[in-house]
Coordinates of C-alpha atoms and ligand atoms in Angstrom, one line a residue:
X129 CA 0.0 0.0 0.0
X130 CA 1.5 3.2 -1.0
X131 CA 1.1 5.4 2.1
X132 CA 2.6 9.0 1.8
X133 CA 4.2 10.9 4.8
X134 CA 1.7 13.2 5.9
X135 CA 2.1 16.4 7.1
X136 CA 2.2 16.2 11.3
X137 CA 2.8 19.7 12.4
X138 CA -0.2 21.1 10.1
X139 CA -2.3 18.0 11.9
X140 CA -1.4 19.1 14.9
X141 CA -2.2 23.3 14.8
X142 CA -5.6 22.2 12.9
X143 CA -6.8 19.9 15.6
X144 CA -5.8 22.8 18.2
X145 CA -8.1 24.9 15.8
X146 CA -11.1 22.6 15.9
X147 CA -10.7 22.1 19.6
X148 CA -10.3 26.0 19.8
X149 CA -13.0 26.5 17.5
X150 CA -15.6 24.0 19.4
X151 CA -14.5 25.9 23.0
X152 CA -15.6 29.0 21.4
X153 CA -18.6 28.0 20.5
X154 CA -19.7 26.6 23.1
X155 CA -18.8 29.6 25.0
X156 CA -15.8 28.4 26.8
X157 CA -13.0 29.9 27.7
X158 CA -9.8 28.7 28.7
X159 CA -9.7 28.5 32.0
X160 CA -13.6 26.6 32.0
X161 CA -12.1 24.6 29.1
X162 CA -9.1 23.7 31.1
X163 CA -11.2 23.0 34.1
X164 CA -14.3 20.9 32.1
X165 CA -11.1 18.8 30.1
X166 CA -9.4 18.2 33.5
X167 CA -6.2 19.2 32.0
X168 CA -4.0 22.6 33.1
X169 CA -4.6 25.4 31.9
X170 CA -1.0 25.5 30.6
X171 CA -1.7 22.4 28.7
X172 CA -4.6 23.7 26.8
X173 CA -3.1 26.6 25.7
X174 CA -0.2 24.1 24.2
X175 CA -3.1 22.3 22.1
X176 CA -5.1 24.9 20.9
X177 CA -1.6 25.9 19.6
X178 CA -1.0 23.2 18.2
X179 CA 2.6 22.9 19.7
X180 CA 1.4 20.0 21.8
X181 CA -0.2 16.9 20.4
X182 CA -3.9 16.5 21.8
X183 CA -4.0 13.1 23.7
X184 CA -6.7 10.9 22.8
X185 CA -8.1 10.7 26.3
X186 CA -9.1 14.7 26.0
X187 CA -11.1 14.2 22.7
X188 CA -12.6 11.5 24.6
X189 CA -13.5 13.8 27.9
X190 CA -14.7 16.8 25.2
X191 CA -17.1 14.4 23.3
X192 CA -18.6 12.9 26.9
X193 CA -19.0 16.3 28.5
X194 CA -19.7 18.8 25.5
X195 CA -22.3 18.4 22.9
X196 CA -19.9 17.1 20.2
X197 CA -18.2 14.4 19.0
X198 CA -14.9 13.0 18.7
X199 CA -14.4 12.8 15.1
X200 CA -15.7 16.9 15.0
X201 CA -12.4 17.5 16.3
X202 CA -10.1 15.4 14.2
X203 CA -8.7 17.2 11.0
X204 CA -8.2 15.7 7.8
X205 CA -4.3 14.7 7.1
X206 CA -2.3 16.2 4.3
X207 CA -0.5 14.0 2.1
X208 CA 0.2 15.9 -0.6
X209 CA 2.7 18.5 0.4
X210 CA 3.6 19.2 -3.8
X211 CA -0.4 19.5 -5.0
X212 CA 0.5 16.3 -6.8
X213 CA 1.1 12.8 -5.6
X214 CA 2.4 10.5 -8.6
X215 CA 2.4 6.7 -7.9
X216 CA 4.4 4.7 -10.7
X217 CA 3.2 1.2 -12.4
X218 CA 6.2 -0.4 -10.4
X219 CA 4.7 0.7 -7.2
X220 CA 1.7 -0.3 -8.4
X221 CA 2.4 -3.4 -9.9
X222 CA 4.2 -4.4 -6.3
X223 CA 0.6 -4.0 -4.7
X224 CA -0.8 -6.5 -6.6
X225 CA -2.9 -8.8 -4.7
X226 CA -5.5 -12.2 -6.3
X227 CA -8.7 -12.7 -4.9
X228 CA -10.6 -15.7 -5.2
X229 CA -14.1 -16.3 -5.4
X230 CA -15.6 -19.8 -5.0
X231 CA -11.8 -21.2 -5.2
X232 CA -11.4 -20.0 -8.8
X233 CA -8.9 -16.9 -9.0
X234 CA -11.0 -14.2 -9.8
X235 CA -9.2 -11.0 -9.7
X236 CA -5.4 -9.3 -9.5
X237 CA -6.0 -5.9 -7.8
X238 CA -3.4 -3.2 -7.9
X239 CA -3.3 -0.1 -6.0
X240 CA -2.9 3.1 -8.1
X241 CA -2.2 6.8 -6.9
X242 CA -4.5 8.1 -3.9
X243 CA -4.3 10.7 -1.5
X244 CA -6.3 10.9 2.2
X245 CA -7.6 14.7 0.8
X246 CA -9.9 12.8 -1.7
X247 CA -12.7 10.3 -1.8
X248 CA -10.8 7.9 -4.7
X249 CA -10.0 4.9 -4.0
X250 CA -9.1 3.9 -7.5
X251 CA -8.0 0.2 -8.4
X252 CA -6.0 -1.5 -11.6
X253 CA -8.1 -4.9 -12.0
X254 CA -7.3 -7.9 -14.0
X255 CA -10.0 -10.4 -14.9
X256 CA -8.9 -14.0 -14.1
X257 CA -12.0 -16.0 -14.8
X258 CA -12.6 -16.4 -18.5
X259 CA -16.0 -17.1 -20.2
X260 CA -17.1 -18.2 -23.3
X261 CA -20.7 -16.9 -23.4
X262 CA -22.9 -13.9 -22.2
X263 CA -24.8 -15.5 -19.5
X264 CA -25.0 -14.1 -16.4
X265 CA -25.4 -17.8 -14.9
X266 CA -22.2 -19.3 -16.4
X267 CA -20.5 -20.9 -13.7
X268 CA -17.1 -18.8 -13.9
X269 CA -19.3 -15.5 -13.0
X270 CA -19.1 -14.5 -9.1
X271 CA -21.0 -12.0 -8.4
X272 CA -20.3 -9.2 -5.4
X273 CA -23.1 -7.7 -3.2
X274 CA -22.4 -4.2 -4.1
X275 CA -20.8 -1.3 -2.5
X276 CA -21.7 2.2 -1.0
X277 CA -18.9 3.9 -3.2
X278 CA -20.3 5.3 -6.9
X279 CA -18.2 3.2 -9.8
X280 CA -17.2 5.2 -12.6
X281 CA -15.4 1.9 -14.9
X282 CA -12.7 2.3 -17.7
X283 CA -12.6 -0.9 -19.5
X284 CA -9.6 -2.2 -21.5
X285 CA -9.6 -5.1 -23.7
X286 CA -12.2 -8.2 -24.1
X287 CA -14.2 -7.8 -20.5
X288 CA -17.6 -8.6 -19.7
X289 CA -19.9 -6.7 -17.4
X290 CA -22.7 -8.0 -15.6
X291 CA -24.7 -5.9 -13.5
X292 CA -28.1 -6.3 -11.2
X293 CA -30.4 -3.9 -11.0
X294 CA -34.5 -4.6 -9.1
X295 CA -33.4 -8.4 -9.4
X296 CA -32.6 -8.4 -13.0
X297 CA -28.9 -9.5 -14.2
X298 CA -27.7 -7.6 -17.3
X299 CA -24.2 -8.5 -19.3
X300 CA -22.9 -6.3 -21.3
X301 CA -20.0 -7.0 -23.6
X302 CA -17.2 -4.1 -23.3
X303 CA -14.3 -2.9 -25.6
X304 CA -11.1 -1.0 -24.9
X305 CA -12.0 2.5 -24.2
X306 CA -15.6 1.9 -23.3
X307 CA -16.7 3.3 -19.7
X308 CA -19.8 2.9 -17.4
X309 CA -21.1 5.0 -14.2
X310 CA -22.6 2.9 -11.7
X311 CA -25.1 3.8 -8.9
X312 CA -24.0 2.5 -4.7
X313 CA -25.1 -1.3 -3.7
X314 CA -25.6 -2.9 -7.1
X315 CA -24.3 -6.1 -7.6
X316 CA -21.2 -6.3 -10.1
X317 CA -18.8 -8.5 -11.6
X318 CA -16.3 -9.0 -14.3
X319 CA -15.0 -11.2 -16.3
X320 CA -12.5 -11.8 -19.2
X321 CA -13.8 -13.1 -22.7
X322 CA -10.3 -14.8 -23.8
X323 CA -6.9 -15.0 -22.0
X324 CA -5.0 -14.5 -25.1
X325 CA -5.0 -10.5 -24.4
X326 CA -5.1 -8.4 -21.6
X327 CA -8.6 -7.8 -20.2
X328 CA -8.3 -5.2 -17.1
X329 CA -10.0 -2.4 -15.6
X330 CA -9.6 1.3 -13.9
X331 CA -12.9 1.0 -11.3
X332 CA -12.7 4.3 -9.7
X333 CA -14.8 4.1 -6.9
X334 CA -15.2 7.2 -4.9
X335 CA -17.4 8.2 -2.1
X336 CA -20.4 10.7 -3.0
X337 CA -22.8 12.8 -1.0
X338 CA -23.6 9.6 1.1
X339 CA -20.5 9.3 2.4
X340 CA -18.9 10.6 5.4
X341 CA -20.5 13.4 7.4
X342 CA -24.7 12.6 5.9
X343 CA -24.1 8.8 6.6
X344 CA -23.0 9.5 10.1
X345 CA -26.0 11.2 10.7
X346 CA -28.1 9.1 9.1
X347 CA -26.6 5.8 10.7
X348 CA -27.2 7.6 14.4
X349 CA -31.1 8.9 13.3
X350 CA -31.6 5.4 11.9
X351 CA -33.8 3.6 9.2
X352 CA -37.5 5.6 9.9
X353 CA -35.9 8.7 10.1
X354 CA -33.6 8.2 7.2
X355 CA -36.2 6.8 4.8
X356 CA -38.0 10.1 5.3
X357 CA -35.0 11.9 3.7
X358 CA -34.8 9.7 0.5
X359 CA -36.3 10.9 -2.7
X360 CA -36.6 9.0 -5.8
X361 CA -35.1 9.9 -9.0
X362 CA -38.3 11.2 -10.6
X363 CA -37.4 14.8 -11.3
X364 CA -41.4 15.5 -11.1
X365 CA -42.1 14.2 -7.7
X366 CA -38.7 15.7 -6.6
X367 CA -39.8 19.0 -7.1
X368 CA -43.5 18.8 -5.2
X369 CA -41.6 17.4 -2.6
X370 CA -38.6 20.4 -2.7
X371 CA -41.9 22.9 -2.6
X372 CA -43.7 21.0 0.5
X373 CA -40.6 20.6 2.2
X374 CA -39.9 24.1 2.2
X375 CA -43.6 25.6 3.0
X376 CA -43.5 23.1 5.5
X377 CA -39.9 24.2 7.4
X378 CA -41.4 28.2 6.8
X379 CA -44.5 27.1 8.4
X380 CA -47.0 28.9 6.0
X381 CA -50.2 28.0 5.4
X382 CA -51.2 27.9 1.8
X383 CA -53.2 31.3 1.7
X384 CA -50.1 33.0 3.4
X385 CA -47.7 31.8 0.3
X386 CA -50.5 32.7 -1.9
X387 CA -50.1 36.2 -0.5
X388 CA -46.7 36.6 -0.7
X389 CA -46.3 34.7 -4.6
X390 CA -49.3 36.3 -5.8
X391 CA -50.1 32.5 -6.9
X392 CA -53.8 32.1 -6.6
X393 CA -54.3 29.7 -3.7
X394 CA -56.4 26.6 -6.3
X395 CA -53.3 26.4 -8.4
X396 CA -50.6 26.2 -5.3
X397 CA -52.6 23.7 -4.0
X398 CA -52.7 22.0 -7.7
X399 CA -48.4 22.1 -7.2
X400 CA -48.4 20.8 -4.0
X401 CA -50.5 18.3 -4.6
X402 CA -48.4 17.3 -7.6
X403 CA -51.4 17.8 -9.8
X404 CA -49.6 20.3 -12.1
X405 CA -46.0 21.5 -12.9
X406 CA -45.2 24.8 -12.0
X407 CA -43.7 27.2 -14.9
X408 CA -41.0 28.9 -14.8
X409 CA -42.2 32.6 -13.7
X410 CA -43.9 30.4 -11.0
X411 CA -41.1 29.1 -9.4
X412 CA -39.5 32.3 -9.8
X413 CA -42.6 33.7 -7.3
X414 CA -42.7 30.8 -5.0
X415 CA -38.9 31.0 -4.5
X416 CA -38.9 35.1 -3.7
X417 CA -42.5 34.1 -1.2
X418 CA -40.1 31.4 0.2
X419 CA -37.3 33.6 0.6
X420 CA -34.9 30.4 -1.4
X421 CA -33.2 30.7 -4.3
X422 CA -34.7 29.3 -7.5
X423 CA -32.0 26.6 -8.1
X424 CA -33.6 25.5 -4.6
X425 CA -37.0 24.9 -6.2
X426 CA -35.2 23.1 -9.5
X427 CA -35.1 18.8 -9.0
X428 CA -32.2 16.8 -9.5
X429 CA -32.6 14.6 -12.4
X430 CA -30.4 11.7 -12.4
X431 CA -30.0 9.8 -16.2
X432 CA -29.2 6.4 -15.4
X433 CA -32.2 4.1 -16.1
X434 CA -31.5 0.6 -14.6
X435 CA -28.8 2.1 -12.5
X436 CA -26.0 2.7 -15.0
X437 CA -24.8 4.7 -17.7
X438 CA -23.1 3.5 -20.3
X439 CA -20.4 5.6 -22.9
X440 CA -19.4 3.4 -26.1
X441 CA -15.3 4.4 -27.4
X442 CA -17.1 4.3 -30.8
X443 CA -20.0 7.1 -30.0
X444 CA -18.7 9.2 -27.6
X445 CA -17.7 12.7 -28.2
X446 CA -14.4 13.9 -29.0
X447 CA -13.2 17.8 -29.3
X448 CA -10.2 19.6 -29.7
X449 CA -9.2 21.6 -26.0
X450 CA -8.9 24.5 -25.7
X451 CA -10.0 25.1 -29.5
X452 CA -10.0 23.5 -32.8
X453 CA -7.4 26.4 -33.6
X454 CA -5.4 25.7 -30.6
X455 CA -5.3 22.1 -30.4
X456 CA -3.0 21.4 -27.5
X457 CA -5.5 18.5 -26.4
X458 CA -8.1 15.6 -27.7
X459 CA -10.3 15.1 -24.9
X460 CA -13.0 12.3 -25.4
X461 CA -16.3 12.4 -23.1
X462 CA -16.6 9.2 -20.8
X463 CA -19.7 7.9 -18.9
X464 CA -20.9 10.1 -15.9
X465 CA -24.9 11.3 -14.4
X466 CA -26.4 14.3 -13.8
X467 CA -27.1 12.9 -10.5
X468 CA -23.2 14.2 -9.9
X469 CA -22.6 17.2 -11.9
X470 CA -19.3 17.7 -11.0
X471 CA -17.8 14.6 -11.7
X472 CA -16.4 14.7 -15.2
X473 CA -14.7 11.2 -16.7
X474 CA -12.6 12.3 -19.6
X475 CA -10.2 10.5 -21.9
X476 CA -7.1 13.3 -22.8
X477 CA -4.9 13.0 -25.8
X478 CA -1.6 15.8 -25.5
X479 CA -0.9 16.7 -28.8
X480 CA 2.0 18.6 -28.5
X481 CA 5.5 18.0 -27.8
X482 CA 6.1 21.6 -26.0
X483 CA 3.5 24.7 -24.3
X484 CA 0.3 23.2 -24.0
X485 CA -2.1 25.1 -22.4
X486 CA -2.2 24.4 -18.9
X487 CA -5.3 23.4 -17.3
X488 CA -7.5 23.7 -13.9
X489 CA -10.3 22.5 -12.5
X490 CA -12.7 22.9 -8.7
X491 CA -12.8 19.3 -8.4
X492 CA -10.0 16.9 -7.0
X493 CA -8.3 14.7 -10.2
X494 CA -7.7 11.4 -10.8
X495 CA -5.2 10.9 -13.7
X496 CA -3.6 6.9 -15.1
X497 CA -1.8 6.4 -18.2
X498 CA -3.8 4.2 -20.2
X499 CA -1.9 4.7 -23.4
X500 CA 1.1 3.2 -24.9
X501 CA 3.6 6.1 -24.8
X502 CA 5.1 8.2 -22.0
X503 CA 4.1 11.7 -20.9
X504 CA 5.2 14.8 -18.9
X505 CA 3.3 16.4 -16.6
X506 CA 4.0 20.0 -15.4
X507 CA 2.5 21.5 -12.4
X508 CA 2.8 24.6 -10.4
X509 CA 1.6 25.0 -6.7
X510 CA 2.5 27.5 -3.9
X511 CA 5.2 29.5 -6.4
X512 CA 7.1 26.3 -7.4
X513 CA 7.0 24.4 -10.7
X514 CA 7.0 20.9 -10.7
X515 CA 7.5 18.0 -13.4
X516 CA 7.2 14.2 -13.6
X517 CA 6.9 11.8 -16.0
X518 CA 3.7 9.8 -16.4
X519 CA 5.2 6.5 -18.1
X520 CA 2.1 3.5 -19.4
X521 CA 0.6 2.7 -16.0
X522 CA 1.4 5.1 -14.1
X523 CA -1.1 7.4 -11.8
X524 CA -1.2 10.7 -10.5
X525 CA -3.7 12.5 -7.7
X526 CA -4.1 16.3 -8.4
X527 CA -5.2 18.8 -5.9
X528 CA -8.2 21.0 -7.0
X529 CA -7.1 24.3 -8.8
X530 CA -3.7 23.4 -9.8
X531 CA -2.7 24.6 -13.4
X532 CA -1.1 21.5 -14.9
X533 CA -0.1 20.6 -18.5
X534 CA 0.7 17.7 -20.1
X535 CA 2.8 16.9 -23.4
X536 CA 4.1 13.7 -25.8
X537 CA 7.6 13.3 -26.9
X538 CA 7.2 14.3 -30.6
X539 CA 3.9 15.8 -31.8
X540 CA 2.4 15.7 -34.0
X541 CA 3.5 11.9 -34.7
X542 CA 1.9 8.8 -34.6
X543 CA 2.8 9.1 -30.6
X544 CA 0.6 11.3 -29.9
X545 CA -2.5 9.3 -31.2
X546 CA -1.0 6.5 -28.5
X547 CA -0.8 8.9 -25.4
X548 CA -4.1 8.9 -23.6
X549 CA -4.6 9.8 -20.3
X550 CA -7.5 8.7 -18.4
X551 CA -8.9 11.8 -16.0
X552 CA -11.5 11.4 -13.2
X553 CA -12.7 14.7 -11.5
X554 CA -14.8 14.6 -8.4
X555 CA -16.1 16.7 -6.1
X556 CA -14.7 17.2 -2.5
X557 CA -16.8 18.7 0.5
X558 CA -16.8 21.8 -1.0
X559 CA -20.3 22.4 -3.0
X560 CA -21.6 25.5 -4.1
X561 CA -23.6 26.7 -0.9
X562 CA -19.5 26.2 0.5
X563 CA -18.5 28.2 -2.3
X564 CA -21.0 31.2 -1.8
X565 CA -20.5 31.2 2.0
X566 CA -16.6 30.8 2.0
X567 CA -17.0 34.1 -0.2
X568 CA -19.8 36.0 2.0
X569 CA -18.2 36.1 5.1
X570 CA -16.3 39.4 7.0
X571 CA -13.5 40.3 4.7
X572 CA -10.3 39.0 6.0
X573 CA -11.7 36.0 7.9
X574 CA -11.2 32.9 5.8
X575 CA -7.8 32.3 7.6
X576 CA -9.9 31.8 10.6
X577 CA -12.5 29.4 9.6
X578 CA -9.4 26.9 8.3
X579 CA -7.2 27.6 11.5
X580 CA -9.3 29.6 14.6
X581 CA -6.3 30.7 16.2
X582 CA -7.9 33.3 19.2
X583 CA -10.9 33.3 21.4
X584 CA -13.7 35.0 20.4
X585 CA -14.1 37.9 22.7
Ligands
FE2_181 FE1 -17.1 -2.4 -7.7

C-alpha cells in the first residue's frame, strides 16, 4: 500500500483549531475549558496551539462532557505536500494482490495513486475468470453484493460486465476504451472473454454525497428517520416534494404563500399536490415568497435508467481543447450522471511536444496512463514548478485548482495518437452553498474558519 508521509505539524495546529473553534462555540474559555477537560490550563493553551499533540483521552472527555463528538475535532491529514502525488506502475504493480471467489482466482488488484484529501479509492483490476458466453449464470461469473462507493469503470480489452439492478442481471460485452457509471449497492462483476489479451479495468470508486459526514447522521437517526429523507429519481415528484418541504420548514399556510407569490391559492394547491408542474415565472414567485433561491425549487434529475450509464469508445464525443485552432488536447467524453454534476470522466490525448495550455479544475483529479507512450506532466503550486513523468501505467492524484499541462515526446507523430490519459474529476466537500459562503463572510476571515487561532471575545 503506497502510504505518503503526511504532514504532522499542520495536523497538529488544525486539531488545536477545531478544539479551539468547538470551545468558542460553546462559550468556553480557557480556563472553563481547562477545568471541564481536566487538563491545566498551561496544557490547553499548548493544544489549541497546536505545539502540543492532543491526547486521545481529551477528545474522549470533550465528546462525553460537551455536545460534540470526537471525530468533530479530528482534522483531515495532508498527504500531498507538492499539490500532486504521482504513484508509478512499479509501485503499483508491487501491490498487486489475487482474490478468489468460490476457489477459482477471480481477480489481481493493484493499487494506483491516492491521497487521504480525496474520496478515490481507484484500483488497476485484472480479470482471471474467462467465459465463453454472455450468460450471467455461467458458472465462472461470481458475483459481489455491491458497495456504497459510486463506480465510474474504464474498460480495457475483451471484459464482460454483468450488473443487477431490481433483481434483473444484465451482461454487457465491453471494448477498450468503453466506460460505465454505476449507482451505490448494485451487484457487479467482471469477467475476461479470452486469456490471449489483456482484459483489465480502472474502477474508480469514490465516495459521494452519502458518504462521510450525511451517513453519520443518518446511521445515528436510523432507518424511519432516514427513509424520510430519501427521494426517488423522478425529477417531477422531486420537485413537489422540494416545494412542501420548504412551505413546510417556513410554516406557511397555503393562503399565506399565496399572499406573498401572488399564486392564486387553487393552483398552489394544484403544485403541491403534484397535480400540475409549475412554470418557470412560477417558481420564480414561489422561491422570492419562500425567501430560497430558484435553483432551490429546481429537481435533480439523475440519467441512469437501470442504474448505470453507459459511454461506447465508438460514439462518444471527441473535441479539440482549448480550440479547434489551438489544439493542445483531444479530450473524449466518458460515462458520468447528472445525478453528480461535477464529476467529469474524460479520456485526454496531449498533442504537443512543447507549451500546452495548462489546465485547472474545482474538483480533486484522478489521472492513469492508459496509453502506450510516456508523458510529462507540469504543475505549479505555492510559487514552485514541478514536473514528472507519467510512463504507461502510471497514476497521479491532483489537488483542486492546480494549473497542470501535459505533453508527448514528438507531436504531432503517430505518438501522440497513442498517449491517452485517463482523467476522473470529483467533487470534494466543497459544494456551491460552501462556495457562496466561504466568499460572504467578513472580509479577512477565511484564515480563521481553516485555523481559529484566538478566542472569540
Ligand atoms: Fe465495484
Amino acid at each position: 500500500m503506497n502510504v505518503h508521509s503526511v504532514d504532522d505539524e499542520g495536523f497538529r495546529r488544525r486539531a488545536g483549531a477545531l478544539l479551539r473553534s468547538a470551545a468558542n462555540d460553546l462559550k468556553r474559555n480557557t480556563a472553563a475549558s481547562a477545568e471541564e477537560l481536566g487538563v491545566t490550563e498551561e496544557q490547553i493553551q499548548e493544544y489549541f496551539s497546536g505545539r502540543h499533540e492532543i491526547p486521545g483521552s481529551v477528545h474522549s472527555k470533550a465528546a462525553a462532557v460537551w455536545p460534540l463528538n470526537e471525530r468533530d475535532l479530528l482534522p483531515v491529514r495532508n498527504d500531498c505536500p507538492e499539490g500532486v502525488i504521482v504513484l508509478d506502475v512499479a509501485a503499483s504493480k508491487s501491490s498487486s494482490r489475487v482474490f478468489q471467489r468460490e476457489d477459482i482466482d477471480y481477480y489481481e488488484y493493484r493499487d494506483t495513486a491516492m491521497s487521504r484529501l480525496a474520496s478515490f479509492r481507484p484500483e488497476w483490476i485484472r480479470m482471471l475468470s474467462v467465459v465463453d458466453d454472455d450468460d450471467p449464470n455461467n458458472p465462472n461469473v461470481h458475483w459481489n453484493k455491491g458497495h456504497l462507493l459510486y463506480q465510474f469503470t474504464y474498460f480495457v480489452g475483451p471484459v464482460n460486465y454483468y450488473y443487477r439492478w431490481n433483481g434483473e442481471s444484465h451482461v454487457l460485452r465491453m471494448e477498450t476504451g468503453d466506460s460505465i457509471w454505476g449507482l451505490p449497492f448494485s451487484p457487479h462483476t467482471f469477467t475476461a472473454r479470452n486469456d490471449s489479451e489483456p482484459a483489465y479495468i480502472l474502477a474508480l470508486t469514490y465516495g459521494g454525497e452519502l458518504m462521510g459526514d450525511a451517513q453519520h447522521e443518518l446511521a445515528a437517526l436510523g432507518p424511519s428517520t432516514a427513509r424520510k429523507f430519501a427521494w426517488d429519481e423522478n425529477p417531477w415528484t422531486t420537485q413537489i416534494r422540494l416545494l412542501r418541504s420548504h412551505i413546510d420548514a417556513a410554516m406557511l399556510s397555503v393562503a399565506e404563500v399565496a399572499q406573498r407569490s401572488k399564486v392564486t391559492q387553487d393552483r398552489i394547491t394544484e403544485l403541491v399536490e403534484g397535480a400540475a408542474i409549475p412554470s418557470y415565472s412560477e417558481i420564480e414567485s414561489l422561491a422570492a415568497a419562500l425567501r430560497v433561491s430558484v435553483r432551490d425549487l429546481l429537481p435533480v434529475s439523475p440519467d441512469s435508467p437501470g442504474g448505470i450509464s453507459l459511454v461506447r469508445a465508438v460514439d462518444s464525443r471527441r473535441w479539440l481543447y482549448p480550440s479547434a485552432q489551438q489544439a493542445d488536447y483531444s479530450v473524449r467524453q466518458l460515462a458520468g450522471n447528472k445525478l453528480h454534476p461535477y464529476t467529469r470522466a474524460l479520456e485526454i490525448q496531449p498533442l504537443r511536444d512543447s507549451d500546452a495550455a495548462a489546465i485547472s479544475t474545482h474538483q480533486h483529479q484522478y489521472l492513469y496512463n492508459v496509453g502506450e507512450t510516456p508523458m510529462t506532466m507540469r504543475w505549479e503550486y505555492l510559487g514552485k514548478r514541478y514536473e514528472a513523468r507519467l510512463a504507461p501505467g502510471d497514476s497521479a492524484y491532483v489537488m483542486p485548482f492546480i494549473p497542470t499541462s501535459f505533453t508527448v515526446d514528438s507531436a504531432p507523430a503517430a505518438q501522440a495518437s497513442a498517449a491517452r490519459l485517463l482523467a476522473l474529476r470529483i467533487a470534494g466537500r466543497i459544494g456551491v452553498e460552501a462556495r457562496v459562503a466561504l466568499g460572504s463572510m467578513h472580509p479577512g476571515s477565511l484564515e480563521r474558519l481553516l485555523n481559529e487561532d484566538r478566542q472569540w471575545y
